mmCIF file with all atom_site columns, C-alpha atoms and ligand atoms in Angstrom:
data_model
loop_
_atom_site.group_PDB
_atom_site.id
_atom_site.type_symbol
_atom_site.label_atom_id
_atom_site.label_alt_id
_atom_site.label_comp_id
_atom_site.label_asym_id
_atom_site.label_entity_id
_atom_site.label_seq_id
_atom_site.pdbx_PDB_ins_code
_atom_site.Cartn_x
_atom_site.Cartn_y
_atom_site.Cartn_z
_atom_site.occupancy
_atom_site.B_iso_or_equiv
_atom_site.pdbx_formal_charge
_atom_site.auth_seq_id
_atom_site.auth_comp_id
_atom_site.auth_asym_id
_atom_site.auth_atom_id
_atom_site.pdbx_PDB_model_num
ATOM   1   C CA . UNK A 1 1   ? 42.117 14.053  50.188 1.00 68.00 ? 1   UNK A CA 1
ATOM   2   C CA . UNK A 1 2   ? 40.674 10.745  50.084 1.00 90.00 ? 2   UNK A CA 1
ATOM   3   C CA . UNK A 1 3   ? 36.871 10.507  51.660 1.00 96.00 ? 3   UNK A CA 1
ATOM   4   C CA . UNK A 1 4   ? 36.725 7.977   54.674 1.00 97.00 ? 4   UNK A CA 1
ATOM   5   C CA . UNK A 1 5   ? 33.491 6.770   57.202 1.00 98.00 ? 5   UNK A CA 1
ATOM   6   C CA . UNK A 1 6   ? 31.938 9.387   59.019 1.00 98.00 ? 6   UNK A CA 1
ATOM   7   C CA . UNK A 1 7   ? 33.253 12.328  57.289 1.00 98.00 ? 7   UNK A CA 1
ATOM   8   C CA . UNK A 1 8   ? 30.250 14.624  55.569 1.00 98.00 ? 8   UNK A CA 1
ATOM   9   C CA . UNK A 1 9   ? 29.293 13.425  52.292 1.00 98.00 ? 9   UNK A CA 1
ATOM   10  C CA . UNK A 1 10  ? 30.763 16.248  49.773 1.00 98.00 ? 10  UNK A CA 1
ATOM   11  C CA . UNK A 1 11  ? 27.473 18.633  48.613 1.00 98.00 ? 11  UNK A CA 1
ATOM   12  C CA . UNK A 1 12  ? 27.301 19.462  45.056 1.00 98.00 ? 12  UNK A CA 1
ATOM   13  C CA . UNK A 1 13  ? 24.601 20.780  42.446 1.00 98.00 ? 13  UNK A CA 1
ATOM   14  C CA . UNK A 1 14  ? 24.001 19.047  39.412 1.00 98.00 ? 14  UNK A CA 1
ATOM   15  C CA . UNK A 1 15  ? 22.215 18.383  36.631 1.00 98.00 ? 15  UNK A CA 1
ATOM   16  C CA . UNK A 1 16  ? 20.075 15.004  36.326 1.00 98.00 ? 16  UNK A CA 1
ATOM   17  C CA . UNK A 1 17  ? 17.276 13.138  34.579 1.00 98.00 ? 17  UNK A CA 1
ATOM   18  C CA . UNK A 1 18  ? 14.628 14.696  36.867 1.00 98.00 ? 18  UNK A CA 1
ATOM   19  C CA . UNK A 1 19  ? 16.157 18.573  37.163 1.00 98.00 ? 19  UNK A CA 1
ATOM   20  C CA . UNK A 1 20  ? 18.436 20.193  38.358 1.00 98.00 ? 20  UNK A CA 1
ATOM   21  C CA . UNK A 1 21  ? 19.675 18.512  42.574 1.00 98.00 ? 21  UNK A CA 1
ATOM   22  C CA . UNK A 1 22  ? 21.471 20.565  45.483 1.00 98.00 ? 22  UNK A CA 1
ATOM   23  C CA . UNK A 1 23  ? 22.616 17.317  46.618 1.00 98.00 ? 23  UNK A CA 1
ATOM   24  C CA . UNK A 1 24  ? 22.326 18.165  50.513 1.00 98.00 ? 24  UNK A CA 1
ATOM   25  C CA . UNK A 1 25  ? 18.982 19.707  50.154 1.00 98.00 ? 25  UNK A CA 1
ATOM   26  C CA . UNK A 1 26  ? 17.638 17.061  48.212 1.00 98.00 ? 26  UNK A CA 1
ATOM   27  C CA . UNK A 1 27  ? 18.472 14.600  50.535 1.00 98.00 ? 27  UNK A CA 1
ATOM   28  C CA . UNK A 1 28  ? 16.890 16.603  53.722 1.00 98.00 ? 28  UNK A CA 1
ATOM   29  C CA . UNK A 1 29  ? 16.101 14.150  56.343 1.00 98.00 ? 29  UNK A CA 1
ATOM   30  C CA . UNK A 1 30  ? 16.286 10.699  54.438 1.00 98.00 ? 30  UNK A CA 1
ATOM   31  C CA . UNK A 1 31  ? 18.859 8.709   53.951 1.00 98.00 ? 31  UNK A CA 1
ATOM   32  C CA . UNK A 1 32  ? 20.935 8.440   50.799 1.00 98.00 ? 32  UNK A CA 1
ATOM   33  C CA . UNK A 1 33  ? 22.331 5.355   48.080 1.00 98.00 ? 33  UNK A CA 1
ATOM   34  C CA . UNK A 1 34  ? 24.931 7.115   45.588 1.00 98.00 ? 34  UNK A CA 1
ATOM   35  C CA . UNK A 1 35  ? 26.018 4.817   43.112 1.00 97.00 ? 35  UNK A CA 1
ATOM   36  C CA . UNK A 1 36  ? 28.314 5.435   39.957 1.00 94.00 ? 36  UNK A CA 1
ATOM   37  C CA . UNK A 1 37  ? 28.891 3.753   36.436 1.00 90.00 ? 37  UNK A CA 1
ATOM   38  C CA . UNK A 1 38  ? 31.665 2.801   34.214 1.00 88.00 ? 38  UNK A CA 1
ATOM   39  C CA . UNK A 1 39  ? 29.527 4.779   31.214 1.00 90.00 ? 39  UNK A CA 1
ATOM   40  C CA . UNK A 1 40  ? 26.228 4.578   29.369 1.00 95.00 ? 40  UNK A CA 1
ATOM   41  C CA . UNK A 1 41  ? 25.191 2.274   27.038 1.00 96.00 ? 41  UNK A CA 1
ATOM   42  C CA . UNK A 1 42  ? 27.278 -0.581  28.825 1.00 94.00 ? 42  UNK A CA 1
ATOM   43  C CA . UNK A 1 43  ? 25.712 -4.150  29.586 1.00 96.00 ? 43  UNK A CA 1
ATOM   44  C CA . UNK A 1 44  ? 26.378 -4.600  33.739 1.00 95.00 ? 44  UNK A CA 1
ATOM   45  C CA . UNK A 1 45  ? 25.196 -1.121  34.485 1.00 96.00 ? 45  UNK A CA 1
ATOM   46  C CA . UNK A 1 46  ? 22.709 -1.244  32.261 1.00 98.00 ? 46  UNK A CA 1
ATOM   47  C CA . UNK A 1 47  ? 21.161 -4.140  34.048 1.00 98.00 ? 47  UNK A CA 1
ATOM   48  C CA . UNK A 1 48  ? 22.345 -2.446  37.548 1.00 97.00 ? 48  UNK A CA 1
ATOM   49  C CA . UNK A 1 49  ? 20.419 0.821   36.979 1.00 98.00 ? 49  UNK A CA 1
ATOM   50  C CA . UNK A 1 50  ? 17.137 -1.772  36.239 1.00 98.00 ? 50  UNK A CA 1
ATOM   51  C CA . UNK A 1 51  ? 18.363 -3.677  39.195 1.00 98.00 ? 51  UNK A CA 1
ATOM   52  C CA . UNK A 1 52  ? 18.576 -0.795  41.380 1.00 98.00 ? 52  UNK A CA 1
ATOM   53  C CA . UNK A 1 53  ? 15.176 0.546   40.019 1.00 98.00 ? 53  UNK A CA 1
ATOM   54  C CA . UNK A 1 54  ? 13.210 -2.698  41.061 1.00 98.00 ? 54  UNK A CA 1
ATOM   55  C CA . UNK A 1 55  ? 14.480 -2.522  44.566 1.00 98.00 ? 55  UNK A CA 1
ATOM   56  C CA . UNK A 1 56  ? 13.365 1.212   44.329 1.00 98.00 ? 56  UNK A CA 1
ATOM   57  C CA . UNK A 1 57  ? 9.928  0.566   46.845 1.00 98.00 ? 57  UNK A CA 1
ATOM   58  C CA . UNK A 1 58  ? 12.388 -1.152  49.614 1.00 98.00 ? 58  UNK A CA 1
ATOM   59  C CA . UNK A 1 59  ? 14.631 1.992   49.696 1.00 98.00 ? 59  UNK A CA 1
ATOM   60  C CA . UNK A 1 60  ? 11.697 4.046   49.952 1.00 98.00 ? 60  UNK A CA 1
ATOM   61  C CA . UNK A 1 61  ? 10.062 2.209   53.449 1.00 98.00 ? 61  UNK A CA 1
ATOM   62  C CA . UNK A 1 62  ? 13.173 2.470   54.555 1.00 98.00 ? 62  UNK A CA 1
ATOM   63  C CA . UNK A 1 63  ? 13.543 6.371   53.849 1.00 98.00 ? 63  UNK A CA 1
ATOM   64  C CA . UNK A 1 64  ? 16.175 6.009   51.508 1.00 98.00 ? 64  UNK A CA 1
ATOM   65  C CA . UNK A 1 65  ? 16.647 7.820   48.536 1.00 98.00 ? 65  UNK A CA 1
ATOM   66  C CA . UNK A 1 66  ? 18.401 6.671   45.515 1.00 98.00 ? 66  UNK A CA 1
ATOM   67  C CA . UNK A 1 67  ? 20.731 8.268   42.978 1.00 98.00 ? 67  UNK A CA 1
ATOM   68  C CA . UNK A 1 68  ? 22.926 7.142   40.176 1.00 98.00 ? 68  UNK A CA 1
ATOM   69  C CA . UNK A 1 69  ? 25.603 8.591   38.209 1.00 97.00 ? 69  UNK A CA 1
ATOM   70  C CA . UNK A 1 70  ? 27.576 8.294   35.240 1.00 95.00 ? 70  UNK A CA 1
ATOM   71  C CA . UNK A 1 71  ? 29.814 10.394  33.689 1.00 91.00 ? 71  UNK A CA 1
ATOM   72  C CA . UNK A 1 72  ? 28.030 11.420  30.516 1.00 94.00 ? 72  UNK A CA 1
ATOM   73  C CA . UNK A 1 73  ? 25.967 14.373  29.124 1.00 96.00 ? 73  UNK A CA 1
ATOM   74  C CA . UNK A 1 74  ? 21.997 14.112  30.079 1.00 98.00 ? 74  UNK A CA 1
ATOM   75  C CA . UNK A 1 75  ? 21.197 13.559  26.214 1.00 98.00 ? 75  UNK A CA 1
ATOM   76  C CA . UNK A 1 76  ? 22.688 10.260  26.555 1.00 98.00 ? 76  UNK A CA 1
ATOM   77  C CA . UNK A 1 77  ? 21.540 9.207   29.664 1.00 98.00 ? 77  UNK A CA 1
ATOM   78  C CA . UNK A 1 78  ? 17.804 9.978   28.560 1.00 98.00 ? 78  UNK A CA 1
ATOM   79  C CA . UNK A 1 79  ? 18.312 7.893   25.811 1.00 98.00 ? 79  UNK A CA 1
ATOM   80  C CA . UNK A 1 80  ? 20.091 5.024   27.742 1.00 98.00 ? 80  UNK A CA 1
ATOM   81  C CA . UNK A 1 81  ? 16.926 4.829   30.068 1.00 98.00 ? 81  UNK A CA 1
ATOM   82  C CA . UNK A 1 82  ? 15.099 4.123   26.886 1.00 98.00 ? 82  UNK A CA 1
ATOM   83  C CA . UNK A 1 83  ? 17.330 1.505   26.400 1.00 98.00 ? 83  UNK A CA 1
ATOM   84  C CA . UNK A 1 84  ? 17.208 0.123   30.093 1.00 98.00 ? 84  UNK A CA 1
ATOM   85  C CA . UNK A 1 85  ? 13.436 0.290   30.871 1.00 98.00 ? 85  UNK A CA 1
ATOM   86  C CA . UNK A 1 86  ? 13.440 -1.863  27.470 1.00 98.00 ? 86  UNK A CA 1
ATOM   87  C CA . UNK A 1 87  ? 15.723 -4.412  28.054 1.00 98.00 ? 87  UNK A CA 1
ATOM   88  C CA . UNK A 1 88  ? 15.326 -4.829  31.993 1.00 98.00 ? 88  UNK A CA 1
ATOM   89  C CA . UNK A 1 89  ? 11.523 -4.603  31.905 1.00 98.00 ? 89  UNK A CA 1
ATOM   90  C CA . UNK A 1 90  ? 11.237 -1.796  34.539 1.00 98.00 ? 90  UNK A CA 1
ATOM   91  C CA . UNK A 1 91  ? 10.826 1.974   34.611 1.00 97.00 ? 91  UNK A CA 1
ATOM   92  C CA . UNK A 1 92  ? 13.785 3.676   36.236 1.00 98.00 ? 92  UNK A CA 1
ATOM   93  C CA . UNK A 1 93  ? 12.589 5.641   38.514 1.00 95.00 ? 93  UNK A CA 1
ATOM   94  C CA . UNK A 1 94  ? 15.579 7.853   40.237 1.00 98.00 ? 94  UNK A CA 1
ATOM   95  C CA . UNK A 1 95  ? 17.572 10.244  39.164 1.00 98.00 ? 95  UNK A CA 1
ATOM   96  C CA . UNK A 1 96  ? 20.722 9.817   37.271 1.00 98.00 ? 96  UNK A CA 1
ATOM   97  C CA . UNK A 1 97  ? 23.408 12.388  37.751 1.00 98.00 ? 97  UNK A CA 1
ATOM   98  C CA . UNK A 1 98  ? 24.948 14.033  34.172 1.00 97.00 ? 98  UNK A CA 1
ATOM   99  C CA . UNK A 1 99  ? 28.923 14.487  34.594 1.00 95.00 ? 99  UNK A CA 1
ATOM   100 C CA . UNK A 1 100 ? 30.177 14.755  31.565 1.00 93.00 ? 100 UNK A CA 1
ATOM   101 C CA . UNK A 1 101 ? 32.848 16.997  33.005 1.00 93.00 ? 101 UNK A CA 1
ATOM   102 C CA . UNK A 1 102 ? 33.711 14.450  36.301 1.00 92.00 ? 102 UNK A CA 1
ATOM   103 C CA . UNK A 1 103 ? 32.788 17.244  38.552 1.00 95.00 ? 103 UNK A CA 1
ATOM   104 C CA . UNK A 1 104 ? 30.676 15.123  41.120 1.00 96.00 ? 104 UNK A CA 1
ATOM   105 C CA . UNK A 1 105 ? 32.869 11.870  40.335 1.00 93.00 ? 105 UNK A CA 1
ATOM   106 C CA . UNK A 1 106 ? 36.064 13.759  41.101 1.00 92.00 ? 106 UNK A CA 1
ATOM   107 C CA . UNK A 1 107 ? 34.513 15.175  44.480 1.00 96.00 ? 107 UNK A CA 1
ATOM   108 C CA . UNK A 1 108 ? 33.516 11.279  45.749 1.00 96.00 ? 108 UNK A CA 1
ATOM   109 C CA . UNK A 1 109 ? 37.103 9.572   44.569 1.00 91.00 ? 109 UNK A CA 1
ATOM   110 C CA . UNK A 1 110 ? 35.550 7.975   41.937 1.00 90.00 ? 110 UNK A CA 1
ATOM   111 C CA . UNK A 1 111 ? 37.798 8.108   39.064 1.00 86.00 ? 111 UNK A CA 1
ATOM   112 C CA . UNK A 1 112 ? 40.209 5.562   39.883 1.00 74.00 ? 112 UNK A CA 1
ATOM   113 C CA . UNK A 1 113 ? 43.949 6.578   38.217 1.00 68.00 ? 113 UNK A CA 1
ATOM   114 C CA . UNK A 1 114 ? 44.842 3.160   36.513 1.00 64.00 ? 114 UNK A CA 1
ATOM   115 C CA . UNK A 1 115 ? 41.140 3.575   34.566 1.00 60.00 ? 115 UNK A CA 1
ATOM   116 C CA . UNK A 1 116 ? 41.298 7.050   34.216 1.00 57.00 ? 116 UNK A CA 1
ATOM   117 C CA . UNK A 1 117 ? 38.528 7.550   31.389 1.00 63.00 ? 117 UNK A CA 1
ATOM   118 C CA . UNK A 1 118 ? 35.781 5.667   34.092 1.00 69.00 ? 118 UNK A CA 1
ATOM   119 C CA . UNK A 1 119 ? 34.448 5.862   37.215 1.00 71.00 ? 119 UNK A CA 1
ATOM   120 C CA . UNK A 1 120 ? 34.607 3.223   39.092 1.00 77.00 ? 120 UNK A CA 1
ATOM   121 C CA . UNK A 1 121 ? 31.227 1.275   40.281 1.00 90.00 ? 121 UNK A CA 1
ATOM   122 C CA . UNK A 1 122 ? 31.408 3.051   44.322 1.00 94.00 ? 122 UNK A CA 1
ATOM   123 C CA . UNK A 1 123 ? 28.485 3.108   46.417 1.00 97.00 ? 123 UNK A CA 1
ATOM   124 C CA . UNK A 1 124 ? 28.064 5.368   49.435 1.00 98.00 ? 124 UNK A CA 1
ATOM   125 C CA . UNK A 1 125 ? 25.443 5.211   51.940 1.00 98.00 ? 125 UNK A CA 1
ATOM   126 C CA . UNK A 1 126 ? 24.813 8.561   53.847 1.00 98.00 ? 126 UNK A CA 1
ATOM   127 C CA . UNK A 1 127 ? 23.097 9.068   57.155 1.00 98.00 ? 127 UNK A CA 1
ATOM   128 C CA . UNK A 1 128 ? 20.386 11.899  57.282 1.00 98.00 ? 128 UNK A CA 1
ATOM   129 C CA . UNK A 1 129 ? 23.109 13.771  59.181 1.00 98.00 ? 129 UNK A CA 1
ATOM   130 C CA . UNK A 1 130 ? 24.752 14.130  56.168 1.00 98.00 ? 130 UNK A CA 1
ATOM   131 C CA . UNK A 1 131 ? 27.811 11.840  57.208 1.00 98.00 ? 131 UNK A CA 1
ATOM   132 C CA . UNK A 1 132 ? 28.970 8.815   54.563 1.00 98.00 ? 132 UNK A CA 1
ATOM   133 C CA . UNK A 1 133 ? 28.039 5.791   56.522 1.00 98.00 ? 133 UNK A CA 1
ATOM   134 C CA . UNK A 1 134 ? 29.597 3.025   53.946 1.00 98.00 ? 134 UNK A CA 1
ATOM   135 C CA . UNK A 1 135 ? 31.748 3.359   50.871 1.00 97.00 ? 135 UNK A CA 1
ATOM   136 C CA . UNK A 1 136 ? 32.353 0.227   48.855 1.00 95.00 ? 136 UNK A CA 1
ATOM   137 C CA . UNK A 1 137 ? 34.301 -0.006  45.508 1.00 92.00 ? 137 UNK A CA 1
ATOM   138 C CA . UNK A 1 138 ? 33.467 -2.857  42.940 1.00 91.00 ? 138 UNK A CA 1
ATOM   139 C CA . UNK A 1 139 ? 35.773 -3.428  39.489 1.00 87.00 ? 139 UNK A CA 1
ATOM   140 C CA . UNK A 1 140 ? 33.630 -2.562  36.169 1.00 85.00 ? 140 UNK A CA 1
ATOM   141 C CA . UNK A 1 141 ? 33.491 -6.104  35.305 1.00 88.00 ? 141 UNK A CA 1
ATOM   142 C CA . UNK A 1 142 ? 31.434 -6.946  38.384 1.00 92.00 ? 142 UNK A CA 1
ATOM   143 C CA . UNK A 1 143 ? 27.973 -6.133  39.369 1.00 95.00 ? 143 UNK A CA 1
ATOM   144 C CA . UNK A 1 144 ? 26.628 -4.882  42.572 1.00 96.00 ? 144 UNK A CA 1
ATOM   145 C CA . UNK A 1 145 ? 24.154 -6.731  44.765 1.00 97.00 ? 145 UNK A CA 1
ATOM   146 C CA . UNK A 1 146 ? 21.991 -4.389  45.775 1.00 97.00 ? 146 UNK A CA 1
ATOM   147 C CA . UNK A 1 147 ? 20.010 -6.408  48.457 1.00 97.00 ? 147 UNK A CA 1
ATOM   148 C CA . UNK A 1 148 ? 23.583 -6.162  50.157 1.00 97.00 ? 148 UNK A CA 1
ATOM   149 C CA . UNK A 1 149 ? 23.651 -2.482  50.729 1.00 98.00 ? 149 UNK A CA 1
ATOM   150 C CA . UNK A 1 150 ? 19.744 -2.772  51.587 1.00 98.00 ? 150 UNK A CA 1
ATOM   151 C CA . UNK A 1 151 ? 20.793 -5.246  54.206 1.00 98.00 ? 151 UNK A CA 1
ATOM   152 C CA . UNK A 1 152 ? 23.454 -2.892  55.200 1.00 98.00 ? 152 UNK A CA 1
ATOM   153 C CA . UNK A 1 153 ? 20.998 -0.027  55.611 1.00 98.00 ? 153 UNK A CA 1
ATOM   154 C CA . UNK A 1 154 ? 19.032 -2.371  57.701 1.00 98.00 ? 154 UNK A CA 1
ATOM   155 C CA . UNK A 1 155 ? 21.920 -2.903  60.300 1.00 98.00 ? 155 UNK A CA 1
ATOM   156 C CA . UNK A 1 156 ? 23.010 1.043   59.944 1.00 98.00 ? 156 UNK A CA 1
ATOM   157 C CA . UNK A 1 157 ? 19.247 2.107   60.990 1.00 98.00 ? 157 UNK A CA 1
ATOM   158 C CA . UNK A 1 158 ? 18.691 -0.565  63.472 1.00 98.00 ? 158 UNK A CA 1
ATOM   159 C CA . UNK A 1 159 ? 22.547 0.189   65.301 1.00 97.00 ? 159 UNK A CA 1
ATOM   160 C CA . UNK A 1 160 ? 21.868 4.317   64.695 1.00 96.00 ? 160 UNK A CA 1
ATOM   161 C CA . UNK A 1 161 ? 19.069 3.644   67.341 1.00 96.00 ? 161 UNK A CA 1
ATOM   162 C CA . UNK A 1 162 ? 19.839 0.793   69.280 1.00 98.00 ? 162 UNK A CA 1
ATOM   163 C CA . UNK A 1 163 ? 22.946 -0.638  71.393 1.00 98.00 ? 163 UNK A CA 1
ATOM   164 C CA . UNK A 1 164 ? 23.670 -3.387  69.094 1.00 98.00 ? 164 UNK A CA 1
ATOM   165 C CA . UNK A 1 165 ? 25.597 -4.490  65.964 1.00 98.00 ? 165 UNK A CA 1
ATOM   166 C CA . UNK A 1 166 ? 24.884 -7.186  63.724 1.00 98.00 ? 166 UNK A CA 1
ATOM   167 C CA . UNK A 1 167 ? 26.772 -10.318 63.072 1.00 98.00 ? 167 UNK A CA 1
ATOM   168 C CA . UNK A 1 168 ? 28.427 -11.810 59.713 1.00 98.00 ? 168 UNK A CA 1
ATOM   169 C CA . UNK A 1 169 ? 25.448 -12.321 57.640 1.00 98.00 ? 169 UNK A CA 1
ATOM   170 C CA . UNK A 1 170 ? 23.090 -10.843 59.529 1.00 98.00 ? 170 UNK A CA 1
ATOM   171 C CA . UNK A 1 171 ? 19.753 -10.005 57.941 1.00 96.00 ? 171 UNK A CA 1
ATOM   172 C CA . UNK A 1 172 ? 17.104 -8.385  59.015 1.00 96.00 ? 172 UNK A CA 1
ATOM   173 C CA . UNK A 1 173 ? 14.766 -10.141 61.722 1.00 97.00 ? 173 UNK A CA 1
ATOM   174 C CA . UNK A 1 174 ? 17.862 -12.682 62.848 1.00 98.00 ? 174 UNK A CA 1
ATOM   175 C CA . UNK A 1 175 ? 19.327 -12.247 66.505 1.00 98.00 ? 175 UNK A CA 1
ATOM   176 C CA . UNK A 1 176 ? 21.728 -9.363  66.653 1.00 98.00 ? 176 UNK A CA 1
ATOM   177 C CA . UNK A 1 177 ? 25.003 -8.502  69.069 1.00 98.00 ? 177 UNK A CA 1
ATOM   178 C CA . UNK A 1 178 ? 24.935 -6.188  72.163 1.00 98.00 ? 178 UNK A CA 1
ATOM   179 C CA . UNK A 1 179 ? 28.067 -4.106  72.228 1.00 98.00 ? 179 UNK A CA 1
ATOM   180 C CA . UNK A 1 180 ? 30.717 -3.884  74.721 1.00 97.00 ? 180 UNK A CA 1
ATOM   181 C CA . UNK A 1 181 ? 28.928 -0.669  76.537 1.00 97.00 ? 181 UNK A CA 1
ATOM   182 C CA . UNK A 1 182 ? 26.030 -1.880  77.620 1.00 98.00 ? 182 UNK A CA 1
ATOM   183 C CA . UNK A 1 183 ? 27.116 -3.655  81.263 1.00 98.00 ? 183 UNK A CA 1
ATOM   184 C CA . UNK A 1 184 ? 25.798 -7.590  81.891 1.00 98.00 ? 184 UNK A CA 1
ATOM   185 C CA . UNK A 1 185 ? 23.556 -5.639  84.480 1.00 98.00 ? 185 UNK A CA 1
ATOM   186 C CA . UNK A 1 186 ? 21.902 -3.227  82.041 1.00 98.00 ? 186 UNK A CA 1
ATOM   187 C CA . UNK A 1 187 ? 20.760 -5.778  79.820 1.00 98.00 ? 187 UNK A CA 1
ATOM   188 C CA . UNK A 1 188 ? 17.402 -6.999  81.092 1.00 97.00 ? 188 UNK A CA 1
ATOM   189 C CA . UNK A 1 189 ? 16.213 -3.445  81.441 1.00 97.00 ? 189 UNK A CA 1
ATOM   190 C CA . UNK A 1 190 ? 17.502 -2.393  77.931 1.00 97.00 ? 190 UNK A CA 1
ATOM   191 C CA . UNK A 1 191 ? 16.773 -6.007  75.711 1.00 98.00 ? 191 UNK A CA 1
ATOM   192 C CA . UNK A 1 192 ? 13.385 -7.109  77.812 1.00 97.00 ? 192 UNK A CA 1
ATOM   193 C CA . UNK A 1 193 ? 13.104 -9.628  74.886 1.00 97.00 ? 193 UNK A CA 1
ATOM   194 C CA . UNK A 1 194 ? 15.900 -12.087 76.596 1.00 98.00 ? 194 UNK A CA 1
ATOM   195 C CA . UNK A 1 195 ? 19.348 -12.448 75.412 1.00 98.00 ? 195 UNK A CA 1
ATOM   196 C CA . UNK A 1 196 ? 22.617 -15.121 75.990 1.00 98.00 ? 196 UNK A CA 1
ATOM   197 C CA . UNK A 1 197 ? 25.610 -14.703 76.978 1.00 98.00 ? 197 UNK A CA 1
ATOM   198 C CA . UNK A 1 198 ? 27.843 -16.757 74.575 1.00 98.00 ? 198 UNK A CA 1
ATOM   199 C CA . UNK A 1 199 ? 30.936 -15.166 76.088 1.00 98.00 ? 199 UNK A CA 1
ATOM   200 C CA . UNK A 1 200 ? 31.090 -12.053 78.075 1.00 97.00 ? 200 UNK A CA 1
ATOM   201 C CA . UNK A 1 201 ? 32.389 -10.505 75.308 1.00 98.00 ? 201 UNK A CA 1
ATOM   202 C CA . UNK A 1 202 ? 29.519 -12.111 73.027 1.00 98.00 ? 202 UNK A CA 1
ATOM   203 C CA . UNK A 1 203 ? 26.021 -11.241 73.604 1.00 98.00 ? 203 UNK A CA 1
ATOM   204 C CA . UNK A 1 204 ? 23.103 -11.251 71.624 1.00 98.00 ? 204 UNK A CA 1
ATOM   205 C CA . UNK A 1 205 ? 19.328 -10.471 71.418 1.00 98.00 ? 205 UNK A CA 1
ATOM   206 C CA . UNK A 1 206 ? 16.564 -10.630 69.452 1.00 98.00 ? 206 UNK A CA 1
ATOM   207 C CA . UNK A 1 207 ? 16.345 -7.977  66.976 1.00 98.00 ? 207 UNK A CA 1
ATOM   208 C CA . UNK A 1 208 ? 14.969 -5.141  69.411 1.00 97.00 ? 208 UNK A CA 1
ATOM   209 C CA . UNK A 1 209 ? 12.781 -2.812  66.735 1.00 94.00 ? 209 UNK A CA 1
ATOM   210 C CA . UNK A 1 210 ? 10.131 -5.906  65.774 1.00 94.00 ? 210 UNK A CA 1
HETATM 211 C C1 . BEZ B 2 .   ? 29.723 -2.478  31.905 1.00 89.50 ? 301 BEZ B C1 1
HETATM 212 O O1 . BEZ B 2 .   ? 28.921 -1.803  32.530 1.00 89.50 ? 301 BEZ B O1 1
HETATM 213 O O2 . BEZ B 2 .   ? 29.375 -3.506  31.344 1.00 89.50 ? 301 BEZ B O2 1
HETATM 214 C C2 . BEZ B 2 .   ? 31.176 -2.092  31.833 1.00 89.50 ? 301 BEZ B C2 1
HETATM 215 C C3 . BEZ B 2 .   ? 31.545 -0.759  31.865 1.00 89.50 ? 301 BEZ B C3 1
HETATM 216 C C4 . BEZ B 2 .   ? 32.890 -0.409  31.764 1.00 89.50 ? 301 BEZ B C4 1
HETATM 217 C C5 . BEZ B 2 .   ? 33.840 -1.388  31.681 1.00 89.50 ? 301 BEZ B C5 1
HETATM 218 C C6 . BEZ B 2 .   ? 33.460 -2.728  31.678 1.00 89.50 ? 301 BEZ B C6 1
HETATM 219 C C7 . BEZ B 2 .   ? 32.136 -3.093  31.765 1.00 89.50 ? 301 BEZ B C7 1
#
């Protein structure tokens, strides 16, 4: 069965560049980025994986761990980072999950059938409860922006704690929406920082956790 939002993020053990990962356990109380490739030794995930290893320090304030995979044996991955840290001037510095047999791929959906020899390029975001908080699926020919699923993580941390959701385009700092449960009356107590009413439906705030 097909994974959806909110359901628990499948646990696995496997094999990576930096040992051997109980998925769940390695995870404990942060949150997690799981990202697959097409295959090594290809040009856009080859400059995704330096991408994604630049960004690395912005995942880690936000207590985010990262962790790759592509569906190859762990000899070829180690020499692929060779070939990454090279050519995108960086040090990756994150595991990257070895499935040569599409164990872990199979258990996240991410062999699609019409391109059955590669996984697709999915990303998942999972909460520290364990629970998949975002799934997106990109073609192989296109590469992911990665500031987009840190500005996602923004908005999923700042709504896990807060009454509020953020508009289209929202990014972090920028006035933000408070949602249909909080009444008119509750708002000065709950959003001291001020707020308009747009429409009664359409509320919003200044970011609450600056
Ligand atoms: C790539 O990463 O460049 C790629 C991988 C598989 C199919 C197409 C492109």
């Amino acid at each position: 069965m097909s994974l959806r939002l909110g359901d628990v993020a499948p646990d696995f053990t496997a094999e990576t560049t930096q040992g051997t990962i109980k998925f769940h356990e390695w995870l404990g109380n942060s949150w997690g980025v799981l990202f697959s490739h097409p295959a090594d030794f290809t040009p856009v995930c080859t400059t995704e994986l330096g991408s994604m290893s630049k960004l690395k320090p912005e995942f880690d304030k936000r207590n985010v761990k990262i962790l790759a995979i592509s569906a190859d044996p762990l000899e070829s991955h180690l020499k692929w980072i060779g070939d990454i840290n090279e050519t995108q001037n960086t040090s990756v510095n994150y595991p990257l999950i070895a499935d040569p047999e599409f164990k872990v791929a199979n258990l996240y959906g991410m062999v699609h059938p019409a391109i059955d020899k590669f996984t697709v390029r999915s990303v998942f975001v999972i909460g520290p409860d364990k629970k998949i908080k975002l799934m997106i699926t990109y073609p192989a020919s296109t590469g992911r922006n990665f500031d987009e699923i840190l500005r996602v993580v923004d908005s999923l941390q700042l709504t896990a704690n807060y009454s509020v959701a953020t508009p289209a385009n929202w990014k972090h700092g920028e006035d933000v929406i408070i949602t249909a449960a909080v009444k008119d009356e509750d708002i000065p107590g709950k959003f001291p920082k001020g707020h308009k009413r747009i429409k009664p439906y359409l509320r919003t705030t200044p970011q609450p956790n600056l």
